[in-house]
Coordinates of C-alpha atoms in Angstrom, one line a residue:
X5 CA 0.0 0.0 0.0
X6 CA 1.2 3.5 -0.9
X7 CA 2.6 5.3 2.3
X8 CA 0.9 8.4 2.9
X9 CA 2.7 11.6 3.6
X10 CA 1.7 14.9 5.7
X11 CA 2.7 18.2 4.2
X12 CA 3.5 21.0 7.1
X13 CA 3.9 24.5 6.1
X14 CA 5.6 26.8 8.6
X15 CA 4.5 30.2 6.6
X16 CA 6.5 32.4 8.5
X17 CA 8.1 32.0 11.7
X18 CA 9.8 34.3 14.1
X19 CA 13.3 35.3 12.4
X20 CA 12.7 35.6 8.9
X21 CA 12.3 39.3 7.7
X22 CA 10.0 41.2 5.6
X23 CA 11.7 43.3 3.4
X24 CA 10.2 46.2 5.2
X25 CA 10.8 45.3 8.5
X26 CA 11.8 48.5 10.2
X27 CA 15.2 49.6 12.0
X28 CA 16.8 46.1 12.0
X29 CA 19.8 45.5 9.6
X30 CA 20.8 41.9 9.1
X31 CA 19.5 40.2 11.7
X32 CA 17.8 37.3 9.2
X33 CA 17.0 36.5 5.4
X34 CA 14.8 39.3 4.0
X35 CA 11.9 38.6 1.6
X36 CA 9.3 40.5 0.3
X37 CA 6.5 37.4 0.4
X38 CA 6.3 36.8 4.0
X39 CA 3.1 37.4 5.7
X40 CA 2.9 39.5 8.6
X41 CA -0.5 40.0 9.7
X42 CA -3.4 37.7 10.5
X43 CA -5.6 38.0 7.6
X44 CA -1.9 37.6 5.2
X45 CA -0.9 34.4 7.4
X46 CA -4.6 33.3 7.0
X47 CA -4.1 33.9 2.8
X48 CA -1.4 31.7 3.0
X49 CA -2.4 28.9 5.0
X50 CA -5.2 28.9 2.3
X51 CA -2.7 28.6 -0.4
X52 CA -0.7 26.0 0.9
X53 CA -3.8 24.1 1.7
X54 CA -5.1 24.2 -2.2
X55 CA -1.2 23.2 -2.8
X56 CA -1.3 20.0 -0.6
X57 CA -0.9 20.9 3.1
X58 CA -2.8 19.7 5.8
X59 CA -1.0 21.0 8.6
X60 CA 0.0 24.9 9.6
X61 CA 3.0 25.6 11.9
X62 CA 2.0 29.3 13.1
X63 CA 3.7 31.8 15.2
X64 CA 2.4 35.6 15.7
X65 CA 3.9 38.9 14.8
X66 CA 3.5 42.5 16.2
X67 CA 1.8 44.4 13.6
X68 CA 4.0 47.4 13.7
X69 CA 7.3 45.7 14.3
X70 CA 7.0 43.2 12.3
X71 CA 8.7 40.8 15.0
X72 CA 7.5 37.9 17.2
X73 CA 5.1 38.6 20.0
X74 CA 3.9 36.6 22.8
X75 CA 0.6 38.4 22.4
X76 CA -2.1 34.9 22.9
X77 CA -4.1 37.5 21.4
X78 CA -2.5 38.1 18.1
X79 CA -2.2 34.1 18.1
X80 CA -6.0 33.8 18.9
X81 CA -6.9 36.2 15.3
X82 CA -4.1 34.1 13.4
X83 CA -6.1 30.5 14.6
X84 CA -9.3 32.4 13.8
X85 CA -8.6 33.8 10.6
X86 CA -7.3 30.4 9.2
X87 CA -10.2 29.0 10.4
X88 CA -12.5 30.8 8.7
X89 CA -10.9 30.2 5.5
X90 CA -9.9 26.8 5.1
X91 CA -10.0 23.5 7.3
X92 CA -6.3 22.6 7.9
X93 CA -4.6 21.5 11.0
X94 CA -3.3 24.8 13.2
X95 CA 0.0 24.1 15.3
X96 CA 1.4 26.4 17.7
X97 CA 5.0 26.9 17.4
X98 CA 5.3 26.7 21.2
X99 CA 8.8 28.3 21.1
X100 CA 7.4 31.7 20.4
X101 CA 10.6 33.0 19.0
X102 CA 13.2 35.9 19.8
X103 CA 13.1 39.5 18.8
X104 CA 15.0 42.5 19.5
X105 CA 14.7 45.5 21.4
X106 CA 14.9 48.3 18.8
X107 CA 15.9 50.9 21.2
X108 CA 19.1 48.3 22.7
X109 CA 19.6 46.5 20.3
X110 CA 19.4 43.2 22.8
X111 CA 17.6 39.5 21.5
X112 CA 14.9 39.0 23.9
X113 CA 14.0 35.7 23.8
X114 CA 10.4 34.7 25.2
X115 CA 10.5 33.0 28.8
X116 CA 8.6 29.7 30.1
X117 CA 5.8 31.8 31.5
X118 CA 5.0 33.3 28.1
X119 CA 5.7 29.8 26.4
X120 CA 2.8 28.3 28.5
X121 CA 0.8 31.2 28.4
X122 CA 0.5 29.4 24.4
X123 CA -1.8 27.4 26.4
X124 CA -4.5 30.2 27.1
X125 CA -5.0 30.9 23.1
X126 CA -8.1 31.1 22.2
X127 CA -9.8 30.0 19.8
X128 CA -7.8 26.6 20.5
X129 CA -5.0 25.3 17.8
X130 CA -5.1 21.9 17.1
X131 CA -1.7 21.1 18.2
X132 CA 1.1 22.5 20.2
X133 CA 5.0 22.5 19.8
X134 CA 7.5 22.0 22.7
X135 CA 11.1 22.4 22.4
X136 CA 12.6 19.2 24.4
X137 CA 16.3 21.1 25.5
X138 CA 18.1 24.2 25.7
X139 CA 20.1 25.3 23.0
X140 CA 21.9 28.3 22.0
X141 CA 21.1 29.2 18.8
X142 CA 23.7 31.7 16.9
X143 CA 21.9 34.9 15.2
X144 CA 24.6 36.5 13.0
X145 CA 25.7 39.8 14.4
X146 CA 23.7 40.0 16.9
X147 CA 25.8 37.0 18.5
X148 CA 23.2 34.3 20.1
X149 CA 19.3 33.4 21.4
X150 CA 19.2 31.2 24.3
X151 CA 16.2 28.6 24.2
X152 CA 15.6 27.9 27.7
X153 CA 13.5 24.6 27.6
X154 CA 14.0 23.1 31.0
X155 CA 12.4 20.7 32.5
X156 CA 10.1 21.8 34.6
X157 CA 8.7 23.5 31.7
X158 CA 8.6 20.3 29.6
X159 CA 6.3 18.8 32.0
X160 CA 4.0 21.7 32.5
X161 CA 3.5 22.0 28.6
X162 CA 3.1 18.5 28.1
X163 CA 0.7 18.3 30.7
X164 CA -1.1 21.3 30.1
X165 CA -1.5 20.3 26.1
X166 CA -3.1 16.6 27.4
X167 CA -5.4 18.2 29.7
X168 CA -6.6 20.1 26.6
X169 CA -6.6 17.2 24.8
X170 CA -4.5 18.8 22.0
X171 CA -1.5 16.9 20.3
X172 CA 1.7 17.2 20.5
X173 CA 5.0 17.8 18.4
X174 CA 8.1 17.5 20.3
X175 CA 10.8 19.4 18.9
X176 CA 14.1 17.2 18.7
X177 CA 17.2 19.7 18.1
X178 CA 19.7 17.4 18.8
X179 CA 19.9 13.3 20.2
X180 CA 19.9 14.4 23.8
X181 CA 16.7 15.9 23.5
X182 CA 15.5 12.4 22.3
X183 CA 16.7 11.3 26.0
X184 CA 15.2 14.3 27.6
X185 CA 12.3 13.3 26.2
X186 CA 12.4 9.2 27.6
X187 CA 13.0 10.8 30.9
X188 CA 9.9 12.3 30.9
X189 CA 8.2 9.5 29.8
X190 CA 10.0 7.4 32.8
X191 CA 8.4 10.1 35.5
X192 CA 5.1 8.9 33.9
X193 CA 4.2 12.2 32.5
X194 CA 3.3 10.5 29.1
X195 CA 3.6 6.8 27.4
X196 CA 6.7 6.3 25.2
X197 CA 3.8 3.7 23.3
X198 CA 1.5 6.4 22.4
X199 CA 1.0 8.1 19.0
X200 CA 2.9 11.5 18.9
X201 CA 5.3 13.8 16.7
X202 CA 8.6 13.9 16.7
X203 CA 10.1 16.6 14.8
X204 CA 13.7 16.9 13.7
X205 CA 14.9 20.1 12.6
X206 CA 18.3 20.0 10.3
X207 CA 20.7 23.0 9.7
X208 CA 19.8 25.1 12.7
X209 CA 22.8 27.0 13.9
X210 CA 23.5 25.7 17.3
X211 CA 21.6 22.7 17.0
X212 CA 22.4 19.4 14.7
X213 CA 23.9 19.7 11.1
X214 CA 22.0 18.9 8.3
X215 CA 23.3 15.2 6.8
X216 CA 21.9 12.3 5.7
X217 CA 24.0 10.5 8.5
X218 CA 22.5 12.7 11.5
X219 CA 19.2 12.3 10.1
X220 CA 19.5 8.6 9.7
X221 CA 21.1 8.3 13.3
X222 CA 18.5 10.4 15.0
X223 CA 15.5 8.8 13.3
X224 CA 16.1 5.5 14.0
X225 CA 17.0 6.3 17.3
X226 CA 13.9 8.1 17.6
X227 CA 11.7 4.7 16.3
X228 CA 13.4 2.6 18.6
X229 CA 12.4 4.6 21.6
X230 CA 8.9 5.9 20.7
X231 CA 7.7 3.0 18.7
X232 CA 4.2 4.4 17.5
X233 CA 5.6 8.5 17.5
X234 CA 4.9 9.8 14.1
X235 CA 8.1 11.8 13.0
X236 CA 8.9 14.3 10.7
X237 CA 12.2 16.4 9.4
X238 CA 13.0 19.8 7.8
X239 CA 15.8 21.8 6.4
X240 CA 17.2 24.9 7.2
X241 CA 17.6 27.3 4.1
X242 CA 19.4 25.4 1.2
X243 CA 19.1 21.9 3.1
X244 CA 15.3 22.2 2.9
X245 CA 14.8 20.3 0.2
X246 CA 17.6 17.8 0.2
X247 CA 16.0 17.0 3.9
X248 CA 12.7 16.4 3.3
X249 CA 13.9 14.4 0.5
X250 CA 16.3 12.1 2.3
X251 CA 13.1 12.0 5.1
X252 CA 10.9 10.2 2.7
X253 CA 13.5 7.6 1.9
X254 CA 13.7 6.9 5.1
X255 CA 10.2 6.6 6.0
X256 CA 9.0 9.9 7.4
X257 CA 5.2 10.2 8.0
X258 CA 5.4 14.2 7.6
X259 CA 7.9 17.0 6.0
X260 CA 7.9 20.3 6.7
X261 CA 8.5 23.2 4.5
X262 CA 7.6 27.3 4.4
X263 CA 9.3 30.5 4.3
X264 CA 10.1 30.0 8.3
X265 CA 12.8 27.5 7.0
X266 CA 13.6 29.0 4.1
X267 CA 12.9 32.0 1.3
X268 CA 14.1 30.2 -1.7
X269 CA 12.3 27.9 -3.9
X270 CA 15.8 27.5 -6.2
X271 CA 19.3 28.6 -5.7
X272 CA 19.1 32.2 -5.9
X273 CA 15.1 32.7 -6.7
X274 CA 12.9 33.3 -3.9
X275 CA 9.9 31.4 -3.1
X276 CA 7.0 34.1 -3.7
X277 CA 4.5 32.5 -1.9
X278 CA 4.4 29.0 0.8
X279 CA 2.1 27.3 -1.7
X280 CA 5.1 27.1 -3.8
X281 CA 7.3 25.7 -1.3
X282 CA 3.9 22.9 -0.8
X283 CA 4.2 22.3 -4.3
X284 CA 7.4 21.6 -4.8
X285 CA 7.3 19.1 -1.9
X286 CA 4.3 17.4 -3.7
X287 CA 6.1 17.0 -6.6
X288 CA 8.9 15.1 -4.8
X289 CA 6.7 12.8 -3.1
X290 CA 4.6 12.0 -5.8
X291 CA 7.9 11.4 -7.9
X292 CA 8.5 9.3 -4.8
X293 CA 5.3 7.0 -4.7
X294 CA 3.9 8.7 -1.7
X295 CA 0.4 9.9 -1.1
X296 CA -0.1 13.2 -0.2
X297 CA -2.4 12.9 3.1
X298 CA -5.7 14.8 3.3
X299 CA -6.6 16.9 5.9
X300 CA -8.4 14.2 7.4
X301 CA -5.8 11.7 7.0
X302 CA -3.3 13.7 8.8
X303 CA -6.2 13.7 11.9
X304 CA -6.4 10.6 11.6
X305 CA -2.6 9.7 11.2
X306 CA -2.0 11.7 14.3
X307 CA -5.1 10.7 16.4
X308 CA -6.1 14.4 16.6
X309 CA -9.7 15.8 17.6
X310 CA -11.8 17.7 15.4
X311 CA -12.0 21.3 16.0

């Protein structure tokens, strides 16, 4: 039987730029087709649907800045407005992001409180990220963003996103947060047999280089310790596509791509739109054998409520 395959789109993150984001030289990659507001991240979650996606990876920006916000507010309109225009699967990125202060010049990066403060947005997501370690992660210039993920946090989040009865993607940055994440499960705060996602993010600076060998280490790793975990892998800039590509050979039940990960859709062209991002990760399953899952496949897949 063909395997099938979720598509994720990640539309636009926390540290790619608009071209006209204001006072902040060369912080990140700089496009012209990222959304910003609600109503444009809502446009493009539409898009990408049409294209083949059945799951949205969403953060929230400050209107004015144009940078992250830990606003539940501005997250609530993004959840709503995609919503109301197509039926896709909405994921929190639970991280929130860093930003800058535009007056000092200093990364702010969001703390726990305001990472499970996530859990207050309403109208509910579908699905929640948590990041399972601290990481430094480096941000040009401006030196580097320190993820604090510890674990007291990990268990409030987790917790907190079963009481809701939301699922969850567990954010793997390198192979001891694939032991972080056991340890949890030892404490009894969830079963290493349930159905899950694993996510392995590739490319990162800071966190694990994108190869074919690390992504074939930490996956298997990953199936041998969370048997019935769904997992998934994506690329950072250039690697986006050679990632997702070596993930389907070796069995991934989800890919991610979107101009979070990266603004091009060839070397030196950028991507005007996610949906073009989704497409081009259709045509390399398809060339591939897989199936691209349905909306209600991915539910399904991933044993996720209806909303």
């Amino acid at each position: 039987m063909t395997k099938k395959l979720i598509i994720q789109v990640a539309p636009f993150g926390s540290n790619t730029l608009h071209e006209n984001t204001p006072n902040l030289p060369n912080l990140g990659k700089r496009t012209p087709y990222l959304p910003i507001t609600p109503e444009e991240v809502a446009e493009e979650a539409l898009r990408s649907y049409n294209a083949g996606a059945s799951l949205c990876h969403i953060h929230a920006r400050d209107k004015v800045s144009m940078l992250a916000t830990p606003d539940i507010k501005v997250w609530g309109e993004v959840v709503a407005r995609i919503r109301e225009k197509c039926p896709i699967i909405i994921e929190a990125g639970g991280g929130i992001g860093a930003w800058v202060n535009l007056e000092t010049w200093q990364i702010i990066n969001a703390s726990e409180d305001q990472m499970l403060n996530l859990l207050n947005i309403k109208p509910e997501p579908d699905m929640l990220t948590v990041n399972m370690g601290t990481f430094d992660m480096s941000i040009g210039k401006y030196g580097f963003a320190t993820f604090r993920n510890s674990p007291p946090f990990q268990r409030a989040a987790i917790k907190g996103i079963k009481e809701r009865g939301w699922g969850m993607e567990l954010e793997i940055w390198d192979i001891s947060h694939l032991y972080n994440t056991m340890s949890l499960c030892e404490e009894g705060i969830f079963d290493k047999n349930e159905v899950f996602h694993l996510d392995y993010p590739l490319g990162v600076a800071g966190g694990q280089p994108a190869t074919a060998k690390q992504l074939m280490y930490i996956s298997e790793e990953g199936k041998k310790m969370f048997p019935n975990a769904k997992w998934q892998a994506l690329g950072i800039g250039k690697d986006e596509f050679p990632m997702i590509t070596m993930a389907m050979l070796l069995g991934a039940d989800s890919v991610r791509v979107g101009l979070e990960d990266n603004i091009y859709i060839s070397h030196g062209e950028l991507a005007k739109s996610n949906a073009e991002l989704v497409e081009k990760a259709v045509r390399i399953a398809r060339e591939l054998d897989f199936e691209i899952a349905t909306v209600e496949e991915a539910r399904e897949m991933l044993h996720l409520k209806k909303k």
